[in-house]
């Protein structure tokens, strides 16, 4: 059984983006990194003034946007890797005068630098739209990318939607994907070299809950990590918010239907299940073009807002946090795992 543990060594490197050969070792005083669901994650490293911070060129001489990456290694395993996006030095007179801060993004940030690559109009699964946007923009093609990024296959089981993408609109791929994520049941996360888009596939990365056969016998169970007195420092804060809870969702289309009436999708799929009364919420869809689109988006909205939002904040994990499936290098500690 692997646990989070306490790393005995953390090394941070500036590397060449294409070859990943080390350029320089970063003498950090502090660092932080993320793994995020449905957004681009970031990392930040600080170099003290006494460790090349004030020297010229010092650490600055090795920093190049996009052509250099920041790599954070934890006991020899890479836990973050991505292009350097910005850096700066604190001014004299400040509390951290001379300290250098280097900031990096995960590799999916390349979608913010690519435009829609082909005009496509059609009905596909949300996963197919996601995949095609990346392929058309040459994301994942070594001839165009400053670094290696591995794309997953299209997720075919997701709900189908009509979408229209046109080259002449000069839209960023990231903006189209962001709309797709917010309006449909598509998903992504980027960790290291790999983009994941199948939420169901990674859901059980850290363990599978107990399942039963037709006669009630337990057939599958792999222990999942849990939050308790042993695996957390102090009791985490918990907030339950019912202010956004609804029983009816409405989604308006961005154009009018064939009859001349506006497109409006409605869903009351969870009315009376978790609460009752007429609790409504509506929004306009940026891309929906037909009745099926607004109906599907309304059902997704009704499902997402059917229950109160539960937020667990400021969870500080102890070295004992883990499960029998947790990889020692944290490679399968992925956003989207349940």
mmCIF file of C-alpha atoms in Angstrom:
data_model
loop_
_atom_site.group_PDB
_atom_site.id
_atom_site.type_symbol
_atom_site.label_atom_id
_atom_site.label_comp_id
_atom_site.label_asym_id
_atom_site.label_seq_id
_atom_site.Cartn_x
_atom_site.Cartn_y
_atom_site.Cartn_z
ATOM 1 C CA UNK A 1 0.000 0.000 0.000
ATOM 2 C CA UNK A 2 1.415 3.370 -1.041
ATOM 3 C CA UNK A 3 0.906 6.495 1.032
ATOM 4 C CA UNK A 4 1.544 10.167 0.470
ATOM 5 C CA UNK A 5 4.624 10.020 2.654
ATOM 6 C CA UNK A 6 7.121 12.774 3.347
ATOM 7 C CA UNK A 7 9.491 13.382 0.434
ATOM 8 C CA UNK A 8 13.127 13.077 1.343
ATOM 9 C CA UNK A 9 14.179 15.043 -1.721
ATOM 10 C CA UNK A 10 12.552 17.612 -4.000
ATOM 11 C CA UNK A 11 14.479 18.896 -7.001
ATOM 12 C CA UNK A 12 13.357 21.558 -9.454
ATOM 13 C CA UNK A 13 14.816 21.979 -12.911
ATOM 14 C CA UNK A 14 14.615 24.288 -15.884
ATOM 15 C CA UNK A 15 14.729 22.003 -18.930
ATOM 16 C CA UNK A 16 14.655 22.374 -22.689
ATOM 17 C CA UNK A 17 11.021 21.949 -23.765
ATOM 18 C CA UNK A 18 11.667 19.695 -26.769
ATOM 19 C CA UNK A 19 14.515 17.505 -25.520
ATOM 20 C CA UNK A 20 13.790 17.808 -21.771
ATOM 21 C CA UNK A 21 17.535 18.001 -21.180
ATOM 22 C CA UNK A 22 18.321 19.912 -17.952
ATOM 23 C CA UNK A 23 19.407 23.515 -18.406
ATOM 24 C CA UNK A 24 19.834 24.411 -14.736
ATOM 25 C CA UNK A 25 18.878 23.231 -11.273
ATOM 26 C CA UNK A 26 16.711 25.772 -9.442
ATOM 27 C CA UNK A 27 17.935 26.558 -5.875
ATOM 28 C CA UNK A 28 14.418 27.099 -4.578
ATOM 29 C CA UNK A 29 13.344 28.372 -1.167
ATOM 30 C CA UNK A 30 9.641 27.608 -1.693
ATOM 31 C CA UNK A 31 7.448 26.003 -4.329
ATOM 32 C CA UNK A 32 3.846 25.005 -5.017
ATOM 33 C CA UNK A 33 2.090 23.084 -7.760
ATOM 34 C CA UNK A 34 -1.440 22.018 -8.716
ATOM 35 C CA UNK A 35 -3.455 19.400 -10.505
ATOM 36 C CA UNK A 36 -6.792 20.769 -11.680
ATOM 37 C CA UNK A 37 -10.049 19.488 -13.119
ATOM 38 C CA UNK A 38 -11.346 21.274 -16.228
ATOM 39 C CA UNK A 39 -8.823 24.091 -16.083
ATOM 40 C CA UNK A 40 -5.119 24.710 -16.592
ATOM 41 C CA UNK A 41 -2.982 24.102 -13.518
ATOM 42 C CA UNK A 42 0.004 26.171 -12.416
ATOM 43 C CA UNK A 43 3.252 25.915 -10.480
ATOM 44 C CA UNK A 44 5.368 28.575 -8.808
ATOM 45 C CA UNK A 45 8.945 28.496 -7.528
ATOM 46 C CA UNK A 46 10.781 31.166 -5.525
ATOM 47 C CA UNK A 47 14.568 31.619 -5.497
ATOM 48 C CA UNK A 48 15.957 33.645 -2.602
ATOM 49 C CA UNK A 49 17.999 36.779 -3.294
ATOM 50 C CA UNK A 50 21.089 35.141 -1.821
ATOM 51 C CA UNK A 51 20.753 32.170 -4.227
ATOM 52 C CA UNK A 52 21.220 33.925 -7.612
ATOM 53 C CA UNK A 53 18.252 36.176 -7.015
ATOM 54 C CA UNK A 54 20.282 39.395 -7.045
ATOM 55 C CA UNK A 55 23.046 38.172 -9.333
ATOM 56 C CA UNK A 56 23.000 39.199 -12.973
ATOM 57 C CA UNK A 57 22.029 37.405 -15.054
ATOM 58 C CA UNK A 58 21.760 34.667 -12.391
ATOM 59 C CA UNK A 59 18.773 32.385 -12.814
ATOM 60 C CA UNK A 60 17.286 34.849 -15.345
ATOM 61 C CA UNK A 61 19.782 33.733 -17.973
ATOM 62 C CA UNK A 62 18.158 30.309 -18.273
ATOM 63 C CA UNK A 63 14.526 31.410 -18.528
ATOM 64 C CA UNK A 64 12.769 31.434 -21.900
ATOM 65 C CA UNK A 65 8.994 31.382 -22.293
ATOM 66 C CA UNK A 66 7.558 28.180 -23.858
ATOM 67 C CA UNK A 67 10.988 26.963 -25.041
ATOM 68 C CA UNK A 68 11.858 26.119 -21.422
ATOM 69 C CA UNK A 69 9.842 24.060 -18.959
ATOM 70 C CA UNK A 70 9.759 23.859 -15.192
ATOM 71 C CA UNK A 71 10.002 20.308 -13.837
ATOM 72 C CA UNK A 72 9.345 19.489 -10.171
ATOM 73 C CA UNK A 73 10.623 16.102 -9.008
ATOM 74 C CA UNK A 74 9.529 14.488 -5.752
ATOM 75 C CA UNK A 75 11.809 11.622 -4.686
ATOM 76 C CA UNK A 76 12.801 11.140 -8.315
ATOM 77 C CA UNK A 77 9.247 11.185 -9.717
ATOM 78 C CA UNK A 78 8.008 14.105 -11.800
ATOM 79 C CA UNK A 79 4.945 15.623 -10.132
ATOM 80 C CA UNK A 80 4.710 18.724 -12.314
ATOM 81 C CA UNK A 81 5.957 19.594 -15.767
ATOM 82 C CA UNK A 82 4.979 22.522 -17.933
ATOM 83 C CA UNK A 83 6.115 25.566 -19.926
ATOM 84 C CA UNK A 84 7.500 28.605 -18.153
ATOM 85 C CA UNK A 85 4.934 31.378 -18.515
ATOM 86 C CA UNK A 86 6.364 34.289 -16.504
ATOM 87 C CA UNK A 87 9.040 35.300 -14.041
ATOM 88 C CA UNK A 88 10.025 38.344 -12.044
ATOM 89 C CA UNK A 89 12.170 39.748 -9.255
ATOM 90 C CA UNK A 90 10.805 41.519 -6.170
ATOM 91 C CA UNK A 91 11.857 45.183 -5.964
ATOM 92 C CA UNK A 92 14.243 46.622 -3.402
ATOM 93 C CA UNK A 93 12.452 47.820 -0.313
ATOM 94 C CA UNK A 94 9.946 44.961 -0.309
ATOM 95 C CA UNK A 95 9.915 42.155 2.255
ATOM 96 C CA UNK A 96 11.433 39.742 -0.272
ATOM 97 C CA UNK A 97 13.670 42.143 -2.151
ATOM 98 C CA UNK A 98 15.691 40.399 -4.821
ATOM 99 C CA UNK A 99 13.762 37.118 -4.679
ATOM 100 C CA UNK A 100 13.000 35.629 -8.104
ATOM 101 C CA UNK A 101 9.632 33.964 -8.760
ATOM 102 C CA UNK A 102 9.193 31.599 -11.719
ATOM 103 C CA UNK A 103 5.687 30.591 -12.837
ATOM 104 C CA UNK A 104 4.714 27.732 -15.137
ATOM 105 C CA UNK A 105 1.509 26.251 -16.560
ATOM 106 C CA UNK A 106 0.630 22.672 -17.427
ATOM 107 C CA UNK A 107 1.041 21.579 -21.038
ATOM 108 C CA UNK A 108 -2.625 22.080 -21.928
ATOM 109 C CA UNK A 109 -1.819 25.814 -21.934
ATOM 110 C CA UNK A 110 -0.836 25.316 -25.585
ATOM 111 C CA UNK A 111 -4.575 25.477 -26.388
ATOM 112 C CA UNK A 112 -4.459 29.164 -25.431
ATOM 113 C CA UNK A 113 -1.968 29.667 -28.275
ATOM 114 C CA UNK A 114 -3.829 27.826 -31.047
ATOM 115 C CA UNK A 115 -6.728 29.002 -33.174
ATOM 116 C CA UNK A 116 -9.565 26.824 -34.445
ATOM 117 C CA UNK A 117 -7.891 24.939 -37.277
ATOM 118 C CA UNK A 118 -10.814 23.833 -39.456
ATOM 119 C CA UNK A 119 -14.405 24.809 -40.126
ATOM 120 C CA UNK A 120 -16.695 22.063 -38.843
ATOM 121 C CA UNK A 121 -20.467 22.019 -38.434
ATOM 122 C CA UNK A 122 -22.135 18.882 -37.182
ATOM 123 C CA UNK A 123 -23.567 16.695 -34.440
ATOM 124 C CA UNK A 124 -21.024 14.723 -32.424
ATOM 125 C CA UNK A 125 -20.510 13.548 -28.890
ATOM 126 C CA UNK A 126 -19.011 16.179 -26.622
ATOM 127 C CA UNK A 127 -15.872 14.022 -26.497
ATOM 128 C CA UNK A 128 -15.597 13.967 -30.292
ATOM 129 C CA UNK A 129 -15.899 17.769 -30.477
ATOM 130 C CA UNK A 130 -13.165 18.060 -27.824
ATOM 131 C CA UNK A 131 -10.852 15.702 -29.710
ATOM 132 C CA UNK A 132 -11.464 17.264 -33.123
ATOM 133 C CA UNK A 133 -10.753 20.789 -31.905
ATOM 134 C CA UNK A 134 -7.329 19.637 -30.701
ATOM 135 C CA UNK A 135 -6.507 17.616 -33.818
ATOM 136 C CA UNK A 136 -7.569 20.368 -36.230
ATOM 137 C CA UNK A 137 -5.319 22.848 -34.392
ATOM 138 C CA UNK A 138 -2.344 20.423 -34.604
ATOM 139 C CA UNK A 139 -2.157 20.050 -30.824
ATOM 140 C CA UNK A 140 -0.121 16.927 -30.137
ATOM 141 C CA UNK A 141 1.727 17.219 -33.460
ATOM 142 C CA UNK A 142 5.502 17.370 -32.817
ATOM 143 C CA UNK A 143 5.978 19.547 -35.891
ATOM 144 C CA UNK A 144 3.980 22.341 -34.261
ATOM 145 C CA UNK A 145 4.238 21.883 -30.482
ATOM 146 C CA UNK A 146 7.174 23.208 -28.429
ATOM 147 C CA UNK A 147 6.968 20.073 -26.268
ATOM 148 C CA UNK A 148 5.467 16.588 -26.210
ATOM 149 C CA UNK A 149 1.789 16.410 -25.280
ATOM 150 C CA UNK A 150 -0.164 13.158 -25.535
ATOM 151 C CA UNK A 151 -3.857 13.350 -26.434
ATOM 152 C CA UNK A 152 -6.468 10.718 -25.537
ATOM 153 C CA UNK A 153 -8.874 9.136 -27.989
ATOM 154 C CA UNK A 154 -12.280 10.739 -28.426
ATOM 155 C CA UNK A 155 -14.744 9.777 -25.681
ATOM 156 C CA UNK A 156 -17.687 8.478 -27.678
ATOM 157 C CA UNK A 157 -20.244 7.666 -24.954
ATOM 158 C CA UNK A 158 -20.863 11.320 -23.979
ATOM 159 C CA UNK A 159 -24.056 13.139 -24.983
ATOM 160 C CA UNK A 160 -24.237 14.401 -28.580
ATOM 161 C CA UNK A 161 -24.423 18.113 -29.355
ATOM 162 C CA UNK A 162 -24.527 20.237 -32.477
ATOM 163 C CA UNK A 163 -21.611 22.640 -32.678
ATOM 164 C CA UNK A 164 -20.299 25.074 -35.264
ATOM 165 C CA UNK A 165 -16.637 26.049 -35.381
ATOM 166 C CA UNK A 166 -15.346 28.363 -38.106
ATOM 167 C CA UNK A 167 -11.795 29.403 -38.915
ATOM 168 C CA UNK A 168 -12.844 32.941 -39.859
ATOM 169 C CA UNK A 169 -14.029 33.676 -36.323
ATOM 170 C CA UNK A 170 -10.379 33.544 -35.162
ATOM 171 C CA UNK A 171 -11.278 31.805 -31.888
ATOM 172 C CA UNK A 172 -8.787 30.190 -29.550
ATOM 173 C CA UNK A 173 -9.084 26.434 -29.126
ATOM 174 C CA UNK A 174 -9.043 26.936 -25.359
ATOM 175 C CA UNK A 175 -12.122 29.185 -25.450
ATOM 176 C CA UNK A 176 -14.086 26.662 -27.525
ATOM 177 C CA UNK A 177 -13.113 23.847 -25.174
ATOM 178 C CA UNK A 178 -13.948 25.963 -22.130
ATOM 179 C CA UNK A 179 -17.463 26.534 -23.505
ATOM 180 C CA UNK A 180 -17.791 22.819 -24.251
ATOM 181 C CA UNK A 181 -16.783 21.910 -20.688
ATOM 182 C CA UNK A 182 -19.222 24.395 -19.130
ATOM 183 C CA UNK A 183 -22.180 23.436 -21.329
ATOM 184 C CA UNK A 184 -21.817 19.694 -21.867
ATOM 185 C CA UNK A 185 -20.583 16.641 -19.965
ATOM 186 C CA UNK A 186 -17.060 16.786 -21.385
ATOM 187 C CA UNK A 187 -14.056 16.656 -19.019
ATOM 188 C CA UNK A 188 -10.294 17.085 -19.104
ATOM 189 C CA UNK A 189 -7.236 17.262 -16.923
ATOM 190 C CA UNK A 190 -3.562 17.465 -17.858
ATOM 191 C CA UNK A 191 -0.843 15.873 -15.726
ATOM 192 C CA UNK A 192 2.721 15.823 -17.015
ATOM 193 C CA UNK A 193 2.785 14.838 -20.681
ATOM 194 C CA UNK A 194 -0.729 13.416 -20.749
ATOM 195 C CA UNK A 195 -4.198 14.870 -21.277
ATOM 196 C CA UNK A 196 -7.054 12.812 -19.823
ATOM 197 C CA UNK A 197 -10.586 13.219 -21.162
ATOM 198 C CA UNK A 198 -12.432 10.106 -19.955
ATOM 199 C CA UNK A 199 -13.714 10.901 -16.474
ATOM 200 C CA UNK A 200 -15.284 7.464 -16.048
ATOM 201 C CA UNK A 201 -11.952 5.803 -16.865
ATOM 202 C CA UNK A 202 -9.950 7.635 -14.214
ATOM 203 C CA UNK A 203 -12.709 7.662 -11.600
ATOM 204 C CA UNK A 204 -11.466 4.483 -9.947
ATOM 205 C CA UNK A 205 -7.726 5.148 -10.187
ATOM 206 C CA UNK A 206 -7.327 5.190 -6.396
ATOM 207 C CA UNK A 207 -9.662 2.292 -5.620
ATOM 208 C CA UNK A 208 -13.036 0.791 -6.422
ATOM 209 C CA UNK A 209 -15.879 0.836 -3.935
ATOM 210 C CA UNK A 210 -17.618 -2.364 -2.911
ATOM 211 C CA UNK A 211 -19.956 -3.777 -5.565
ATOM 212 C CA UNK A 212 -22.300 -6.728 -5.215
ATOM 213 C CA UNK A 213 -23.590 -9.498 -7.456
ATOM 214 C CA UNK A 214 -27.252 -10.504 -7.914
ATOM 215 C CA UNK A 215 -27.367 -12.400 -4.634
ATOM 216 C CA UNK A 216 -25.700 -9.690 -2.570
ATOM 217 C CA UNK A 217 -22.159 -11.062 -2.441
ATOM 218 C CA UNK A 218 -19.296 -8.546 -2.477
ATOM 219 C CA UNK A 219 -17.420 -9.016 -5.740
ATOM 220 C CA UNK A 220 -15.228 -5.920 -6.077
ATOM 221 C CA UNK A 221 -13.568 -3.825 -3.423
ATOM 222 C CA UNK A 222 -10.260 -2.010 -3.450
ATOM 223 C CA UNK A 223 -9.715 0.340 -0.571
ATOM 224 C CA UNK A 224 -9.984 4.012 -1.421
ATOM 225 C CA UNK A 225 -8.153 6.718 0.507
ATOM 226 C CA UNK A 226 -10.285 8.326 3.195
ATOM 227 C CA UNK A 227 -10.268 11.548 5.175
ATOM 228 C CA UNK A 228 -10.146 10.924 8.915
ATOM 229 C CA UNK A 229 -8.190 11.860 12.037
ATOM 230 C CA UNK A 230 -5.195 9.811 10.847
ATOM 231 C CA UNK A 231 -4.988 11.139 7.288
ATOM 232 C CA UNK A 232 -5.653 14.854 7.890
ATOM 233 C CA UNK A 233 -4.194 17.572 10.103
ATOM 234 C CA UNK A 234 -7.177 18.840 12.033
ATOM 235 C CA UNK A 235 -10.803 18.721 10.983
ATOM 236 C CA UNK A 236 -11.342 20.272 7.528
ATOM 237 C CA UNK A 237 -13.934 22.979 7.039
ATOM 238 C CA UNK A 238 -17.173 21.857 5.420
ATOM 239 C CA UNK A 239 -19.760 24.084 3.780
ATOM 240 C CA UNK A 240 -23.129 22.941 2.436
ATOM 241 C CA UNK A 241 -24.737 25.546 0.184
ATOM 242 C CA UNK A 242 -28.330 25.120 -0.993
ATOM 243 C CA UNK A 243 -28.749 28.629 -2.410
ATOM 244 C CA UNK A 244 -28.142 27.416 -5.983
ATOM 245 C CA UNK A 245 -30.264 24.255 -5.662
ATOM 246 C CA UNK A 246 -33.068 23.991 -8.229
ATOM 247 C CA UNK A 247 -35.955 21.801 -9.352
ATOM 248 C CA UNK A 248 -36.291 23.253 -12.874
ATOM 249 C CA UNK A 249 -33.602 24.281 -15.350
ATOM 250 C CA UNK A 250 -34.005 26.325 -18.519
ATOM 251 C CA UNK A 251 -31.494 26.896 -21.314
ATOM 252 C CA UNK A 252 -32.136 29.349 -24.137
ATOM 253 C CA UNK A 253 -30.601 28.850 -27.571
ATOM 254 C CA UNK A 254 -28.478 31.375 -29.418
ATOM 255 C CA UNK A 255 -30.815 31.471 -32.411
ATOM 256 C CA UNK A 256 -34.479 30.922 -33.193
ATOM 257 C CA UNK A 257 -36.070 27.616 -34.110
ATOM 258 C CA UNK A 258 -37.531 26.744 -37.509
ATOM 259 C CA UNK A 259 -40.991 27.961 -36.481
ATOM 260 C CA UNK A 260 -39.647 31.360 -35.573
ATOM 261 C CA UNK A 261 -40.089 30.749 -31.841
ATOM 262 C CA UNK A 262 -36.994 30.952 -29.627
ATOM 263 C CA UNK A 263 -35.278 27.719 -28.577
ATOM 264 C CA UNK A 264 -35.830 26.924 -24.905
ATOM 265 C CA UNK A 265 -34.767 23.689 -23.252
ATOM 266 C CA UNK A 266 -36.409 22.630 -19.985
ATOM 267 C CA UNK A 267 -35.655 19.901 -17.468
ATOM 268 C CA UNK A 268 -37.437 19.010 -14.224
ATOM 269 C CA UNK A 269 -35.787 15.576 -14.021
ATOM 270 C CA UNK A 270 -35.033 15.907 -10.283
ATOM 271 C CA UNK A 271 -38.134 17.801 -9.171
ATOM 272 C CA UNK A 272 -39.254 16.427 -5.800
ATOM 273 C CA UNK A 273 -36.298 14.051 -5.458
ATOM 274 C CA UNK A 274 -33.949 16.163 -3.326
ATOM 275 C CA UNK A 275 -36.246 19.091 -2.582
ATOM 276 C CA UNK A 276 -39.610 20.394 -3.764
ATOM 277 C CA UNK A 277 -41.317 23.564 -4.916
ATOM 278 C CA UNK A 278 -40.620 25.638 -8.002
ATOM 279 C CA UNK A 279 -36.932 26.564 -7.814
ATOM 280 C CA UNK A 280 -35.816 27.765 -11.236
ATOM 281 C CA UNK A 281 -32.561 28.676 -12.922
ATOM 282 C CA UNK A 282 -31.893 29.703 -16.513
ATOM 283 C CA UNK A 283 -29.035 30.607 -18.802
ATOM 284 C CA UNK A 284 -28.352 31.341 -22.457
ATOM 285 C CA UNK A 285 -26.239 28.873 -24.410
ATOM 286 C CA UNK A 286 -23.502 30.349 -26.570
ATOM 287 C CA UNK A 287 -23.457 27.512 -29.088
ATOM 288 C CA UNK A 288 -26.751 25.587 -28.995
ATOM 289 C CA UNK A 289 -28.360 25.556 -32.450
ATOM 290 C CA UNK A 290 -31.299 23.154 -32.173
ATOM 291 C CA UNK A 291 -33.845 21.844 -29.693
ATOM 292 C CA UNK A 292 -31.865 18.721 -28.847
ATOM 293 C CA UNK A 293 -28.920 20.891 -27.769
ATOM 294 C CA UNK A 294 -30.874 23.078 -25.356
ATOM 295 C CA UNK A 295 -32.745 20.045 -23.973
ATOM 296 C CA UNK A 296 -29.477 18.210 -23.279
ATOM 297 C CA UNK A 297 -27.865 21.269 -21.711
ATOM 298 C CA UNK A 298 -30.937 21.810 -19.517
ATOM 299 C CA UNK A 299 -30.789 18.211 -18.266
ATOM 300 C CA UNK A 300 -27.095 18.573 -17.429
ATOM 301 C CA UNK A 301 -27.754 21.868 -15.624
ATOM 302 C CA UNK A 302 -30.678 20.367 -13.699
ATOM 303 C CA UNK A 303 -28.515 17.416 -12.639
ATOM 304 C CA UNK A 304 -25.552 19.530 -11.545
ATOM 305 C CA UNK A 305 -27.769 21.829 -9.448
ATOM 306 C CA UNK A 306 -30.219 19.264 -8.076
ATOM 307 C CA UNK A 307 -28.362 18.849 -4.794
ATOM 308 C CA UNK A 308 -26.668 21.310 -2.443
ATOM 309 C CA UNK A 309 -23.047 22.130 -3.195
ATOM 310 C CA UNK A 310 -20.744 20.526 -0.633
ATOM 311 C CA UNK A 311 -17.326 22.127 -0.277
ATOM 312 C CA UNK A 312 -14.514 20.675 1.828
ATOM 313 C CA UNK A 313 -11.863 23.349 2.237
ATOM 314 C CA UNK A 314 -8.322 23.593 3.554
ATOM 315 C CA UNK A 315 -7.755 19.859 3.786
ATOM 316 C CA UNK A 316 -4.160 19.244 4.895
ATOM 317 C CA UNK A 317 -3.183 15.640 4.333
ATOM 318 C CA UNK A 318 -0.789 13.733 6.578
ATOM 319 C CA UNK A 319 1.886 11.368 5.207
ATOM 320 C CA UNK A 320 -0.487 8.476 6.043
ATOM 321 C CA UNK A 321 -3.001 9.448 3.351
ATOM 322 C CA UNK A 322 -3.098 6.756 0.660
ATOM 323 C CA UNK A 323 -4.573 3.529 -0.608
ATOM 324 C CA UNK A 324 -3.425 0.213 -1.999
ATOM 325 C CA UNK A 325 -3.690 1.692 -5.501
ATOM 326 C CA UNK A 326 -1.872 4.989 -4.938
ATOM 327 C CA UNK A 327 1.314 5.053 -7.015
ATOM 328 C CA UNK A 328 4.418 6.069 -5.016
ATOM 329 C CA UNK A 329 5.173 8.767 -7.587
ATOM 330 C CA UNK A 330 1.597 10.170 -7.300
ATOM 331 C CA UNK A 331 1.090 9.586 -11.045
ATOM 332 C CA UNK A 332 -2.498 8.391 -10.508
ATOM 333 C CA UNK A 333 -3.478 11.096 -8.030
ATOM 334 C CA UNK A 334 -5.648 12.669 -10.722
ATOM 335 C CA UNK A 335 -8.414 15.280 -10.606
ATOM 336 C CA UNK A 336 -11.647 13.405 -11.231
ATOM 337 C CA UNK A 337 -10.756 10.381 -9.084
ATOM 338 C CA UNK A 338 -13.536 9.456 -6.670
#
